[in-house]
Short mmCIF file of C-alpha atoms and ligand atoms in Angstrom, two decimals:
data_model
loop_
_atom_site.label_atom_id
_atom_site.label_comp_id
_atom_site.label_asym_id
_atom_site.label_seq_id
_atom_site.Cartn_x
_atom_site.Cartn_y
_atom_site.Cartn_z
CA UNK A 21 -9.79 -51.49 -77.55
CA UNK A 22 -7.22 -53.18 -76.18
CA UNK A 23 -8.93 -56.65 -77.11
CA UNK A 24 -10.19 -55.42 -80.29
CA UNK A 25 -6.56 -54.42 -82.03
CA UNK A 26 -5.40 -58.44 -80.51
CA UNK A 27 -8.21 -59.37 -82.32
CA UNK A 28 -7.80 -57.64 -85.41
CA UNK A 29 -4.13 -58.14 -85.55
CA UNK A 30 -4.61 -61.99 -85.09
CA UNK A 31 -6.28 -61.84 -88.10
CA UNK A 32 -4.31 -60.09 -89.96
CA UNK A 33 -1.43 -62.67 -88.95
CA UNK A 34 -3.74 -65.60 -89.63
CA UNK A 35 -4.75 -63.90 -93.56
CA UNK A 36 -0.68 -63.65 -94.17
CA UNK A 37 -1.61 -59.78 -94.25
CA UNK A 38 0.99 -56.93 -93.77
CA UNK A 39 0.74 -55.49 -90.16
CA UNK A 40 -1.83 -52.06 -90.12
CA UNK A 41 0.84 -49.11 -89.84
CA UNK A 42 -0.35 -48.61 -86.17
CA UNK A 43 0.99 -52.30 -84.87
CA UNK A 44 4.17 -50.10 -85.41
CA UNK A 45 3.50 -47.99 -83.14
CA UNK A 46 3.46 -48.46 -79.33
CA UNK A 47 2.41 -46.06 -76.44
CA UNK A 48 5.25 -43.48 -75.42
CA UNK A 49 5.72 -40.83 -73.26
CA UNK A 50 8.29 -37.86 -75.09
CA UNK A 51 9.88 -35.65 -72.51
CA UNK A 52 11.22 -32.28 -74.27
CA UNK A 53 13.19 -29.60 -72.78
CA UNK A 54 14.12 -26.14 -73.81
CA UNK A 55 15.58 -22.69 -72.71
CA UNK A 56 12.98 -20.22 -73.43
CA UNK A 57 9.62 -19.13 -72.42
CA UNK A 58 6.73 -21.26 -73.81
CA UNK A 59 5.19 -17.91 -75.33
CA UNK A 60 8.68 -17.62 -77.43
CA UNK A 61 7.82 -19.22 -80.49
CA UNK A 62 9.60 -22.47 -79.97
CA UNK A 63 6.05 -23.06 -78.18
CA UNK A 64 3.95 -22.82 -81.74
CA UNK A 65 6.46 -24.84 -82.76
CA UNK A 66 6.01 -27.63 -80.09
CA UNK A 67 2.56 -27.23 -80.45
CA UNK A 68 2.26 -27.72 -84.15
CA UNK A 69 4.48 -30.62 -84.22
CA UNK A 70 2.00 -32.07 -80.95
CA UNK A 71 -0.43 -31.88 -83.08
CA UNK A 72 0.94 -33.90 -86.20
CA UNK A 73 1.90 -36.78 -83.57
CA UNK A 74 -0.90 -36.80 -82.13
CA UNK A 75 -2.85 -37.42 -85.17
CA UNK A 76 -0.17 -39.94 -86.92
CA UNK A 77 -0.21 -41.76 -83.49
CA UNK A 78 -4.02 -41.96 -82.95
CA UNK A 79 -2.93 -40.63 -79.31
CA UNK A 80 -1.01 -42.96 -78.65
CA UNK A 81 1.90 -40.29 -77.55
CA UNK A 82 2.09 -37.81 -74.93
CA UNK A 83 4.48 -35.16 -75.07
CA UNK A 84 6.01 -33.57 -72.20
CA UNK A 85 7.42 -29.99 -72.41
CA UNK A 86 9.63 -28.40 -70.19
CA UNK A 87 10.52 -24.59 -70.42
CA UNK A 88 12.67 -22.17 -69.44
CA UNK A 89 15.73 -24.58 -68.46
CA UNK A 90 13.48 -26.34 -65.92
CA UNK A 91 15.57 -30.12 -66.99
CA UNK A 92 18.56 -28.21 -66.89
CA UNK A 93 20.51 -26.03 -69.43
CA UNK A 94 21.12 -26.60 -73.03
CA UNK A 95 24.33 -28.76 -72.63
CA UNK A 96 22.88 -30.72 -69.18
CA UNK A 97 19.45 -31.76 -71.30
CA UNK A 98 21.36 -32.70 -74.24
CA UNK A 99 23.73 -34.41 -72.17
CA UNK A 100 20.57 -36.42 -70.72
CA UNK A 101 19.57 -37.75 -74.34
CA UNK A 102 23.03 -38.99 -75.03
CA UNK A 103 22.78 -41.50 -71.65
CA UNK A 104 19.09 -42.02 -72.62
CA UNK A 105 17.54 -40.35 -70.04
CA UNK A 106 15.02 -37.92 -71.69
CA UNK A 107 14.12 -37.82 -75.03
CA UNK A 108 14.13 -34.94 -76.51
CA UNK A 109 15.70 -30.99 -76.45
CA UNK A 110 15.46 -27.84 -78.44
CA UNK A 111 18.62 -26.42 -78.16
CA UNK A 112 20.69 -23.18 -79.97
CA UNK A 113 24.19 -25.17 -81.77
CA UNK A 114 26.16 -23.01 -79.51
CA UNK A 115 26.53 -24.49 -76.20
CA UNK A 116 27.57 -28.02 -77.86
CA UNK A 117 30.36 -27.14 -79.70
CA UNK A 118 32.49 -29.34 -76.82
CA UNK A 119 30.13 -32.22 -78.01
CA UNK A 120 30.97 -31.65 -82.13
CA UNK A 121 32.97 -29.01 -82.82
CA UNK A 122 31.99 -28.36 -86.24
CA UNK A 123 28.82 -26.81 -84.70
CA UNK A 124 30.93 -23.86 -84.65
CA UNK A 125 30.34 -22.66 -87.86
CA UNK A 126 26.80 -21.59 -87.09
CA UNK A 127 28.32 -18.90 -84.55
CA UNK A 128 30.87 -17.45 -86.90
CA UNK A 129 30.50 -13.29 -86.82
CA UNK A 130 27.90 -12.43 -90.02
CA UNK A 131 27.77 -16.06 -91.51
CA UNK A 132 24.40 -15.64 -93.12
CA UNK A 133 23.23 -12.56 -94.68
CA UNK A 134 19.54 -13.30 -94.30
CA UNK A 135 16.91 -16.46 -92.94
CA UNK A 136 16.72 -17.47 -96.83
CA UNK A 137 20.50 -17.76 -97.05
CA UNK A 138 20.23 -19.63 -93.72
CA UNK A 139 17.06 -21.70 -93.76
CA UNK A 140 18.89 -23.14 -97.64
CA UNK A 141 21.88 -23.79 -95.79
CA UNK A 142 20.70 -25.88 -92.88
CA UNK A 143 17.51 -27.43 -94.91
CA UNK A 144 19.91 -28.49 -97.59
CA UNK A 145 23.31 -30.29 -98.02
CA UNK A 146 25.10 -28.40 -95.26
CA UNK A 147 22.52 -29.58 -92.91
CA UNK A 148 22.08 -32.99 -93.64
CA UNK A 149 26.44 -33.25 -93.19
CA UNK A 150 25.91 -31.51 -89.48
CA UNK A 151 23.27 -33.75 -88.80
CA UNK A 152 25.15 -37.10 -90.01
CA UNK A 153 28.51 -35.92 -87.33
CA UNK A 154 25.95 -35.59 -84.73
CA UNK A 155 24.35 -39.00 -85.41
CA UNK A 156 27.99 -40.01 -84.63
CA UNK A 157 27.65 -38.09 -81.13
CA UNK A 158 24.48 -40.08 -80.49
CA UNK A 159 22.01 -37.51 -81.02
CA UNK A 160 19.17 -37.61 -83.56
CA UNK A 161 18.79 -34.00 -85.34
CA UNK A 162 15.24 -34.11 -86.72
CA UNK A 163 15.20 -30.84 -87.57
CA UNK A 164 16.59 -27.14 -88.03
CA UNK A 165 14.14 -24.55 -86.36
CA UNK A 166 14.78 -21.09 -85.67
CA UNK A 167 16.67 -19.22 -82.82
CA UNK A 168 17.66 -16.19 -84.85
CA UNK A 169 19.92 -13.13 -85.58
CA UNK A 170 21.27 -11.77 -82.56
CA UNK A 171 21.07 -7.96 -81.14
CA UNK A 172 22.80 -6.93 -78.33
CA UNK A 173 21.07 -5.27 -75.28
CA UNK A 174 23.09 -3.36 -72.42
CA UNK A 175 22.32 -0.84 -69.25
CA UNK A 176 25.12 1.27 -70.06
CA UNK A 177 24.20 3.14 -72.97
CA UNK A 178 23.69 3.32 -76.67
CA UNK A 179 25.84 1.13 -79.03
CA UNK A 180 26.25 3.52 -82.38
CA UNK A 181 30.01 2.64 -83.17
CA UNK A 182 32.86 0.35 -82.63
CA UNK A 183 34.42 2.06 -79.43
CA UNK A 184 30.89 2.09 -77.43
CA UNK A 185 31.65 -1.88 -77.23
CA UNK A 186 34.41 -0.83 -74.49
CA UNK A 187 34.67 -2.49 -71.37
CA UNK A 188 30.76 -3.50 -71.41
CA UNK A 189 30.71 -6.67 -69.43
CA UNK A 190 28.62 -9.15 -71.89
CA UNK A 191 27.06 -12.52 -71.15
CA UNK A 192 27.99 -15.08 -74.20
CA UNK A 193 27.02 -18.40 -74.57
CA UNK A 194 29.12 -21.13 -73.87
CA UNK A 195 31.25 -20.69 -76.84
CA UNK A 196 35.30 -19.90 -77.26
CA UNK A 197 33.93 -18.52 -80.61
CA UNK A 198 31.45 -15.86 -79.25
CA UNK A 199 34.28 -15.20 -76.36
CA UNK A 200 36.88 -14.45 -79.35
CA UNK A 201 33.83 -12.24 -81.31
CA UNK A 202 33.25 -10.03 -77.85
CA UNK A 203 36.93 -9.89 -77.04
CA UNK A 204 37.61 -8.54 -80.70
CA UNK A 205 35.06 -5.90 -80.02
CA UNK A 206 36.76 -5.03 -76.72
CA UNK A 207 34.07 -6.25 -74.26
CA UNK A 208 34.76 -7.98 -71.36
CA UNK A 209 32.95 -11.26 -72.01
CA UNK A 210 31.21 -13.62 -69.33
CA UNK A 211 30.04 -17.30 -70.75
CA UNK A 212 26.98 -18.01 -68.95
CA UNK A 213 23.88 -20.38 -69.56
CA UNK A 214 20.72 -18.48 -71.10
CA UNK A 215 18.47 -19.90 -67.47
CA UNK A 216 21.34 -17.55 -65.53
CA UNK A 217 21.07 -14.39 -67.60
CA UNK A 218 18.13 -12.08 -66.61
CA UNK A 219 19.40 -12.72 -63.05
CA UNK A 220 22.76 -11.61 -63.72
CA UNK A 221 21.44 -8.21 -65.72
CA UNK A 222 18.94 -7.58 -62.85
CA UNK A 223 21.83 -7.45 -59.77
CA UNK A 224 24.30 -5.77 -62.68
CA UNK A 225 26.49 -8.73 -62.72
CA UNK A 226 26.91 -7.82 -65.96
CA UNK A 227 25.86 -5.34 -68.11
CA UNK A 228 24.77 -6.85 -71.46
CA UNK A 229 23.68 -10.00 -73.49
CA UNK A 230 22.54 -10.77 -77.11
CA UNK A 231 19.63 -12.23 -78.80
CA UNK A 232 17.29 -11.99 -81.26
CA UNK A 233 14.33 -9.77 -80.54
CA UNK A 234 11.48 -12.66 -79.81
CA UNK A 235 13.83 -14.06 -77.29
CA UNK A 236 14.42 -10.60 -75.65
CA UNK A 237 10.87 -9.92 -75.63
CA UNK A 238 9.48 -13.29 -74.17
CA UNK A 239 12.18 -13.51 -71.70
CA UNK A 240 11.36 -9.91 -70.41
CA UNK A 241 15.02 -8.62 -70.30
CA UNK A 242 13.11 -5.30 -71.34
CA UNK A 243 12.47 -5.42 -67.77
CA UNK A 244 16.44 -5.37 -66.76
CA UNK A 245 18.10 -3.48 -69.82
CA UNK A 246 17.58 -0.14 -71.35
CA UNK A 247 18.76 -0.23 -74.56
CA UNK A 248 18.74 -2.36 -77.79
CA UNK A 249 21.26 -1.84 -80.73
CA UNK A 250 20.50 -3.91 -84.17
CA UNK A 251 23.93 -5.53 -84.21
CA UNK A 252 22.83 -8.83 -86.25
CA UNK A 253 26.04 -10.19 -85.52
CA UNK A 254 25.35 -14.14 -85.80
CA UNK A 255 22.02 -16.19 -86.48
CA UNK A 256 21.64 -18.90 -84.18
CA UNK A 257 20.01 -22.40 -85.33
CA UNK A 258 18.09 -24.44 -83.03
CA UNK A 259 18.29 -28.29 -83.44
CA UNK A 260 15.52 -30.30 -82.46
CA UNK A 261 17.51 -33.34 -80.99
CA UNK A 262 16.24 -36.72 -80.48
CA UNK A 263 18.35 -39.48 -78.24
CA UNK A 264 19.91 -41.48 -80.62
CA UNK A 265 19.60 -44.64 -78.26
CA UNK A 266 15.88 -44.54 -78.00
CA UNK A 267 15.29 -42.99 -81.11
CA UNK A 268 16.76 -46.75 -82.30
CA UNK A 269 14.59 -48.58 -80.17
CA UNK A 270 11.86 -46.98 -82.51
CA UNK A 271 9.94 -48.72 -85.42
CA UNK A 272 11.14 -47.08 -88.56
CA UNK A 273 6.99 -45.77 -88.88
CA UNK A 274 7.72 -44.29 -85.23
CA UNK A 275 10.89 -42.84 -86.83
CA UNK A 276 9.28 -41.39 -89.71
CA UNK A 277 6.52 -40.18 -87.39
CA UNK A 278 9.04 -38.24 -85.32
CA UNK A 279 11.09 -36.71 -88.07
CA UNK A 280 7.74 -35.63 -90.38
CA UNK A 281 6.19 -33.94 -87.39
CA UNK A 282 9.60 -31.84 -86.47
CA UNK A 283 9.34 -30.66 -89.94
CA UNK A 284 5.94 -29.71 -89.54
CA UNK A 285 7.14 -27.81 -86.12
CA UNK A 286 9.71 -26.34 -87.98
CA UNK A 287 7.73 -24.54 -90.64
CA UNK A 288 5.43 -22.90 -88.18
CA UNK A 289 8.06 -21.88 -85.79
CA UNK A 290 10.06 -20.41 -88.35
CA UNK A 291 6.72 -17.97 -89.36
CA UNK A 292 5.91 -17.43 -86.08
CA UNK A 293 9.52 -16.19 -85.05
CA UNK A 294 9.57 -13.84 -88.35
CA UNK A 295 5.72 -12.87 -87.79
CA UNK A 296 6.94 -12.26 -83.99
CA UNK A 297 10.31 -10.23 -85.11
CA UNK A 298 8.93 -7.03 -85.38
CA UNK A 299 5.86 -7.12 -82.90
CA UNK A 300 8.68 -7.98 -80.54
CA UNK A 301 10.80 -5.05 -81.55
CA UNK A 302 8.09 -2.89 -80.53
CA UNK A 303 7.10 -4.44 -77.66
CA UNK A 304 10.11 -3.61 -76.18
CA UNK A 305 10.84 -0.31 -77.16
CA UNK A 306 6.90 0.17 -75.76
CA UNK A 307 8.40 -1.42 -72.31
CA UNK A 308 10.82 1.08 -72.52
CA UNK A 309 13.77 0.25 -73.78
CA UNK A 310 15.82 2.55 -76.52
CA UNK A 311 16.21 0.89 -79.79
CA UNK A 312 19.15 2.20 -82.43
CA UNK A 313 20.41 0.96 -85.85
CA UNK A 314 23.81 1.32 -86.62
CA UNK A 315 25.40 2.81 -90.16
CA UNK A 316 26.85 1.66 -92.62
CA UNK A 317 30.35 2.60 -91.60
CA UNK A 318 30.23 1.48 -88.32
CA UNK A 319 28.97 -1.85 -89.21
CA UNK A 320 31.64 -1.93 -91.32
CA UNK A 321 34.28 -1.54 -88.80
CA UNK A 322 32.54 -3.89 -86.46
CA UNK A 323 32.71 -6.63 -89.40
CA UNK A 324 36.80 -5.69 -89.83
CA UNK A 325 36.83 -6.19 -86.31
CA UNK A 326 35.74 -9.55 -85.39
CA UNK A 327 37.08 -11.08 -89.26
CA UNK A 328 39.78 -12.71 -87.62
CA UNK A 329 38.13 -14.52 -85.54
CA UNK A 330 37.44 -17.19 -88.45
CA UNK A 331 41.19 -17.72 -88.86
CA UNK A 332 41.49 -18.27 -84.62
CA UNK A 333 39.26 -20.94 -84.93
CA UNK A 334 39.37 -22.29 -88.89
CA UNK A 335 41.02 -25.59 -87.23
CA UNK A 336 38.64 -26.13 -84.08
CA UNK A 337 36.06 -25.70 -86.42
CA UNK A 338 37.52 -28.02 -89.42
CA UNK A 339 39.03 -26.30 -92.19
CA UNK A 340 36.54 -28.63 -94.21
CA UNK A 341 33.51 -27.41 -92.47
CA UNK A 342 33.90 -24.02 -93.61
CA UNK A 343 35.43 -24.82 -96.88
CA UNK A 344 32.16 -26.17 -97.35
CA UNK A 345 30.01 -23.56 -95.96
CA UNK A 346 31.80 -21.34 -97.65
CA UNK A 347 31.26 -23.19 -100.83
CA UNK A 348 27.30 -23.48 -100.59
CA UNK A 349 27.10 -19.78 -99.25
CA UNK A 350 29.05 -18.65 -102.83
CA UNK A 351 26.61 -20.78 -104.64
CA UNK A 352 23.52 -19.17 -103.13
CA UNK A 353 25.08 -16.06 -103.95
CA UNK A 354 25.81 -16.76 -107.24
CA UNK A 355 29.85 -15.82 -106.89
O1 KDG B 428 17.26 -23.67 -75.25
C1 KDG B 428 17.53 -22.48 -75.94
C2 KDG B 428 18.05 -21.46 -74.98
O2 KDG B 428 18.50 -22.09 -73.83
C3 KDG B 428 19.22 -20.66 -75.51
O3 KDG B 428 20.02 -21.41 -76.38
C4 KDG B 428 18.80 -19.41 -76.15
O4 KDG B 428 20.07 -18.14 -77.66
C5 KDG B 428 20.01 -18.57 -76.53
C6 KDG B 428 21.08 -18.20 -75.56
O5 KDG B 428 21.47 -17.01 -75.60
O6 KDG B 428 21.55 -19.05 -74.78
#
């Protein structure tokens, strides 16, 4: 084969031809990293964009995944693709807000009001300006895929109102902004990385955490919690991050390749983790644990609650980050 492509590209040369598109493209390994289970849907996701490179590579990739925090947490792989040492991470926005703190934004108490209001915001002109500051921070966003809208589980008891919040001892991510939300609610927050949490709820090191229902589900913490109250108090983006130093090293048709693909991941991760939604929900409540909405009222005075949190951190955040968020979301909502 080897000889063959030589040969063929020899005389290509020779005829004053244009390269074939696959001179562009040279063998490469990919390592990728993540936080959750493979069966959470970030796997289809993975899979599906596999699948694309494979095929626009003729093989000439192999992709290495990595799950459940096995390179490390969020911040340590992403970390590792700004000094070029691994390639690739799917990671929530949260835990890099010390890297660019506009990422903040995304964790703001009821930003989005659905996945359409969020998937237009981060596919669109919002996205592309996040993306651009962390091209500045040397990473490569290729893509926006989908973490979710958060719920918060506990083995204390029910949450139905704003004073069953008290005292409950909550893992956060690493995130002054999700500290602020659970202090306003009058928790007693704990910022821990996600590879740390089930442990944590198992020896009742602390008594809660929050995430959206596939990640509760595939990371079993049915098994360590009893019940489940549909807060949707924040929806969580995952970026697909590429190392901006190797990602230059690239051909621009190995470039193209990469950021095609993650699109291609994105769109089936994003059906799978709305497909998955419900099933999960049930899954869990079949394992046993005891699910509750809350009214109308109380959500209300959950909301009035945690408001001021955007004013604590307008400025860590940039005024102009949520001027412009702000902005887009009144657009979408025709005000
Ligand atoms: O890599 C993704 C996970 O590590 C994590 O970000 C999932 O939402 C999550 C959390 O609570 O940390």
């Amino acid at each position: 084969m080897k000889t063959l492509t030589r040969l063929s590209l020899t005389t290509a040369l020779t005829a004053g031809l244009a390269l074939p598109a696959f001179a562009d493209i040279q063998s490469r390994t990919i390592t990728i990293s993540n936080g959750v289970a493979e069966s959470h849907p970030v796997g289809n996701g993975v899979e599906a964009m596999r699948e694309c490179i494979d095929e626009r590579t003729d093989g000439a990739w192999t992709i290495n995944a990595f799950w459940s925090s096995a390179l490390g947490d969020d911040l340590t792989a992403t970390q590792a693709l700004r000094s070029a040492t691994q390639e690739m991470v799917i990671t929530s926005t949260s835990p890099l807000v010390g890297i660019e703190p506009a990422l903040g934004v995304f964790d703001l108490p009821f930003l989005f009001s659905d996945s359409a209001e969020a998937d237009a915001i981060l596919d669109g002109d919002f996205g592309d300006f996040m993306t651009e500051k962390l091209a500045d921070r040397d990473l490569i966003n290729l893509a926006y895929w989908e973490n979710g809208f958060r719920n918060l589980t506990n083995s204390v008891r029910p949450v139905t109102s704003l004073e069953d919040f008290e005292d409950m001892r909550v893992r956060v991510m690493q995130n002054n902004i999700f500290l602020d939300t659970f202090n306003a609610l009058g928790t007693n927050p704990t910022p821990m990385a996600f590879g740390e949490v089930f442990t944590a709820l198992e020896t009742r090191a602390i008594d809660a955490q929050e995430n959206p229902y596939v990640t509760i589900d595939t990371s079993q913490f049915y098994e360590v919690q009893g019940y489940l109250s549909a807060t949707q108090h924040a929806y969580t983006p995952f970026l697909v991050l590429f190392s901006k130093p190797i990602f230059d090293t690239y051909s621009e048709t190995e470039q193209e390749i990469l950021r095609e693909c993650a699109v291609i991941g994105r769109d089936e991760q994003r059906s799978v983790s709305r497909d998955l939604s419900d099933v999960s929900l049930a899954n869990v409540q079949d394992a046993g644990m005891q699910f509750n909405e809350i009214s109308d009222e109380e959500m209300a005075r959950i909301r009035e609650a945690v408001e001021g949190v955007y004013e604590t951190h307008a400025e860590s955040i940039g005024i102009d980050v949520i001027d412009r968020m702000q902005a887009e979301l009144n657009e979408l909502r025709g005000n």
